[in-house]
Amino acid sequence: GEYTTAMTESLRKLLSDPSVIKIGVGVLGDVKDLNEDYDGVCGDGKSYLDLSVLIKKRWPHLRRPGLRNVTATLLGLQLRKGKEQVSNWEMRRMTKRMEEYAAAD
């Protein structure tokens, strides 16, 4: 793939480090996109655990096992995905709200 935006070296190291397990809901789609956009930065994806697979098996009644629904159903919390979701993620410095959203997502 072609680099669409700059990626910091520390983030590149984290994403490509097979000894660091990265966990998320629907993360394998993100791995695919990142590999396409950033020349295979995530490698073979074996160090990524996609919880949506486990969630579908354990709670098959969840029709859409995205992070928002899982958070609401299992934890009783509401994940806010507001304007931060569509913010300018290419900015050199993220706002505090963008950092909080990124950490939650």
CSV table of C-alpha atoms in Angstrom, one decimal:
chain,number,residue,atom,x,y,z
A,1,GLY,CA,0.0,0.0,0.0
A,2,GLU,CA,0.9,3.6,-0.2
A,3,TYR,CA,1.4,5.8,2.9
A,4,THR,CA,-1.5,8.1,3.1
A,5,THR,CA,-0.4,9.9,6.3
A,6,ALA,CA,2.7,9.9,8.4
A,7,MET,CA,2.9,7.3,11.2
A,8,THR,CA,5.3,7.8,14.2
A,9,GLU,CA,8.1,5.4,14.6
A,10,SER,CA,6.9,4.4,18.1
A,11,LEU,CA,3.4,3.5,16.7
A,12,ARG,CA,5.0,1.6,13.9
A,13,LYS,CA,7.1,-0.4,16.3
A,14,LEU,CA,4.1,-1.2,18.5
A,15,LEU,CA,1.9,-2.3,15.7
A,16,SER,CA,4.6,-4.5,14.2
A,17,ASP,CA,5.9,-6.0,17.5
A,18,PRO,CA,4.7,-9.7,17.6
A,19,SER,CA,5.5,-9.9,21.3
A,20,VAL,CA,2.8,-7.3,22.1
A,21,ILE,CA,-0.7,-8.7,21.9
A,22,LYS,CA,-3.2,-6.1,20.6
A,23,ILE,CA,-6.8,-6.6,21.5
A,24,GLY,CA,-9.9,-5.0,20.1
A,25,VAL,CA,-13.4,-5.5,18.8
A,26,GLY,CA,-13.4,-5.8,15.0
A,27,VAL,CA,-9.6,-5.2,15.0
A,28,LEU,CA,-8.9,-7.6,12.2
A,29,GLY,CA,-10.5,-5.2,9.7
A,30,ASP,CA,-8.3,-2.4,11.1
A,31,VAL,CA,-5.3,-4.7,10.6
A,32,LYS,CA,-6.2,-5.3,7.0
A,33,ASP,CA,-6.7,-1.5,6.4
A,34,LEU,CA,-3.4,-0.6,8.1
A,35,ASN,CA,-1.5,-3.2,6.3
A,36,GLU,CA,-2.8,-1.9,3.0
A,37,ASP,CA,-2.2,1.8,3.8
A,38,TYR,CA,1.2,1.3,5.6
A,39,ASP,CA,3.0,-1.4,3.7
A,40,GLY,CA,2.2,-4.3,5.9
A,41,VAL,CA,2.9,-2.6,9.2
A,42,CYS,CA,0.8,-5.1,11.3
A,43,GLY,CA,2.5,-8.2,9.8
A,44,ASP,CA,0.5,-11.4,9.6
A,45,GLY,CA,-2.0,-10.2,12.2
A,46,LYS,CA,-1.2,-13.1,14.6
A,47,SER,CA,-0.4,-10.7,17.5
A,48,TYR,CA,-4.0,-9.2,17.2
A,49,LEU,CA,-6.9,-10.7,19.1
A,50,ASP,CA,-10.3,-9.8,17.6
A,51,LEU,CA,-12.8,-10.1,20.5
A,52,SER,CA,-15.8,-10.0,18.1
A,53,VAL,CA,-15.2,-13.7,17.3
A,54,LEU,CA,-15.3,-14.6,20.9
A,55,ILE,CA,-18.3,-12.3,21.6
A,56,LYS,CA,-20.3,-13.9,18.8
A,57,LYS,CA,-19.7,-17.4,20.2
A,58,ARG,CA,-20.4,-16.4,23.8
A,59,TRP,CA,-23.3,-14.0,23.2
A,60,PRO,CA,-24.9,-15.0,19.9
A,61,HIS,CA,-27.9,-12.8,20.6
A,62,LEU,CA,-25.8,-9.7,20.0
A,63,ARG,CA,-26.6,-9.0,16.4
A,64,ARG,CA,-23.9,-6.3,16.0
A,65,PRO,CA,-21.0,-7.2,18.3
A,66,GLY,CA,-19.3,-3.8,17.8
A,67,LEU,CA,-17.5,-2.1,20.7
A,68,ARG,CA,-20.5,0.2,21.4
A,69,ASN,CA,-23.0,-2.6,21.7
A,70,VAL,CA,-20.7,-4.9,23.6
A,71,THR,CA,-19.9,-2.1,26.1
A,72,ALA,CA,-23.5,-1.3,26.6
A,73,THR,CA,-24.7,-4.9,26.9
A,74,LEU,CA,-21.9,-6.4,29.0
A,75,LEU,CA,-20.8,-3.4,31.1
A,76,GLY,CA,-23.9,-1.2,31.1
A,77,LEU,CA,-21.9,1.7,29.9
A,78,GLN,CA,-22.4,4.0,26.9
A,79,LEU,CA,-19.4,4.5,24.6
A,80,ARG,CA,-19.6,7.9,23.2
A,81,LYS,CA,-18.6,8.2,19.5
A,82,GLY,CA,-19.2,11.8,18.7
A,83,LYS,CA,-17.3,14.3,16.6
A,84,GLU,CA,-14.0,12.8,17.7
A,85,GLN,CA,-14.7,9.8,15.5
A,86,VAL,CA,-14.6,12.0,12.3
A,87,SER,CA,-12.0,14.5,13.5
A,88,ASN,CA,-8.9,15.3,11.7
A,89,TRP,CA,-6.7,12.4,12.8
A,90,GLU,CA,-3.8,13.8,10.7
A,91,MET,CA,-3.2,16.7,13.1
A,92,ARG,CA,0.2,16.8,14.7
A,93,ARG,CA,-1.3,17.0,18.2
A,94,MET,CA,-4.6,15.4,19.1
A,95,THR,CA,-7.1,17.1,21.4
A,96,LYS,CA,-7.7,15.7,24.8
A,97,ARG,CA,-11.1,14.4,23.7
A,98,MET,CA,-9.5,12.7,20.6
A,99,GLU,CA,-7.0,11.0,22.9
A,100,GLU,CA,-9.8,9.8,25.2
A,101,TYR,CA,-11.8,8.5,22.2
A,102,ALA,CA,-8.8,6.7,20.7
A,103,ALA,CA,-8.0,5.0,24.0
A,104,ALA,CA,-11.7,3.9,24.4
A,105,ASP,CA,-11.9,2.8,20.8
